[in-house]
Amino acid sequence: MALKIIKINSAPARIALIAVAIAAIFSAWLFGKWNFANAVAERIDTAQPEAKSVADWLISLAPSDPQTHFAAGRTFEKTFDPGDLDRSLAEYERAAALSPHHYVMWLNVGKARSLNGDAGGALSAYAEALRLAPNYASVQWAYGNALIRQGRVDEGFAMITNAAAGNPDYARTTALTALEMFDGDLTQVRRALGESDSMSAALAAVLAKQGRFDEAVETWSRIGDRSGHQKLGLSLIEQLATAKRFQLAARISAGLQGDVGEKPESGKILNGGFETNVKLKDAGLFEWQIGAGAKPQIGQAEGGAHAGRYSLIFVFDTFATADFRSISQIVPVEPGAEYELELFYKSDVKSSASLRWEIANAVNLATVAAAPPITPAAGWTSAKVKFTVPAAADAVIVRLGRDGCNGPSCPFSGKVSFDDLSLRKL
């Protein structure tokens, strides 16, 4: 393509063209300087000692850029010099003036005014942020907390509970704030928070962490739809088990199961007839627990059960004392009550040692009672043992134990089957 040369002969035209070029160069320089300052402002490291000097330099480069003033406000806010709070507030207010429709700017003005003791001004800034972003949880949270600090408790809690509904990350802090505000009075706390499922779940979690387990479980029971709170339910069960509050843990566990399977309840051995799956690992708190290892072999045997379709069989071909996988289950019971354990077995096990079922205190694992040793029996044979639950325990452990293995070797051979384990309150 041929080049065309345009001649400009008149002096005014030449002057105008030069002026346009200078203006373009100057605009490009301003634009580049603005963008450079803006980019650096977003990445300024407020922990560095030179951060304040960098903030001042950025403002000098782009004095009309709200981002440079915002970065300066953040920088001066985080120093340990009390005098810098005034500077921080001034920069935040300048940023909001330059970008009046950005709610984040007003949120930070509100925080800065609060730090400087201007409670009324802080509320005005938060109100403006709320006007700009009425559905944002972060805005509702900041404004609500400011209202609570100013004694406008009902308005404040209405605001922060709305924030918690929009962002579950706020829920537990909301519940904790209410408990502190009302000195732990649950009646007032529930009045302030309402009783939505999410808020009840958060309150239950905080109460459990504070060791108020009865109230935590009662609060958990108020949740209508627990399907979205399975993780919390499992956490509560774990905390209650650690605190040795097994009856309460059983209530949570039963509620999580819905209408599926047997539910843990006081005085009941779950799956005592081994008719449903016995997990070799990852069993629930109140399910059968089988020890790790390979010996003896343990599994459900089909056919020839005492009742039903299945029984549980142990196949021994072991020599070392360490080769012993036991089975146990935590059973909620009434403290101080008397019960009887009954089970059925058949065995052709040969050993100088013996097997027997034991009842242990679930709190300290001490043996409370033991059934007679398992003896050779070709047909199903009943074994029973009566026991009294310790007064300080609300659960026992039903477990298979051994007697007579005192050294490193303890030979066992043969098979033993168990079926229909049950407790009966006397």
mmCIF file of C-alpha atoms in Angstrom, residues 19 29 37 41 54 73 180-182 200 215 296 299 344-345 363 418:
data_model
loop_
_atom_site.group_PDB
_atom_site.id
_atom_site.type_symbol
_atom_site.label_atom_id
_atom_site.label_comp_id
_atom_site.label_asym_id
_atom_site.label_seq_id
_atom_site.Cartn_x
_atom_site.Cartn_y
_atom_site.Cartn_z
ATOM 1 C CA ALA A 19 -1.149 20.442 21.013
ATOM 2 C CA TRP A 29 1.498 9.520 31.152
ATOM 3 C CA ALA A 37 -0.261 3.558 41.604
ATOM 4 C CA ALA A 41 -1.839 0.079 46.193
ATOM 5 C CA VAL A 54 4.998 3.974 50.165
ATOM 6 C CA GLY A 73 -6.127 4.100 55.314
ATOM 7 C CA GLU A 180 -22.112 -13.228 76.359
ATOM 8 C CA MET A 181 -24.569 -10.358 76.044
ATOM 9 C CA PHE A 182 -27.271 -12.139 78.058
ATOM 10 C CA SER A 200 -30.206 -23.491 66.677
ATOM 11 C CA GLU A 215 -28.654 -27.537 76.944
ATOM 12 C CA PRO A 296 -8.665 -64.342 64.575
ATOM 13 C CA GLY A 299 -17.272 -62.505 60.088
ATOM 14 C CA PHE A 344 -25.834 -67.708 73.009
ATOM 15 C CA TYR A 345 -22.713 -69.463 71.767
ATOM 16 C CA VAL A 363 -16.300 -44.146 81.869
ATOM 17 C CA PHE A 418 -22.132 -65.934 69.032
#
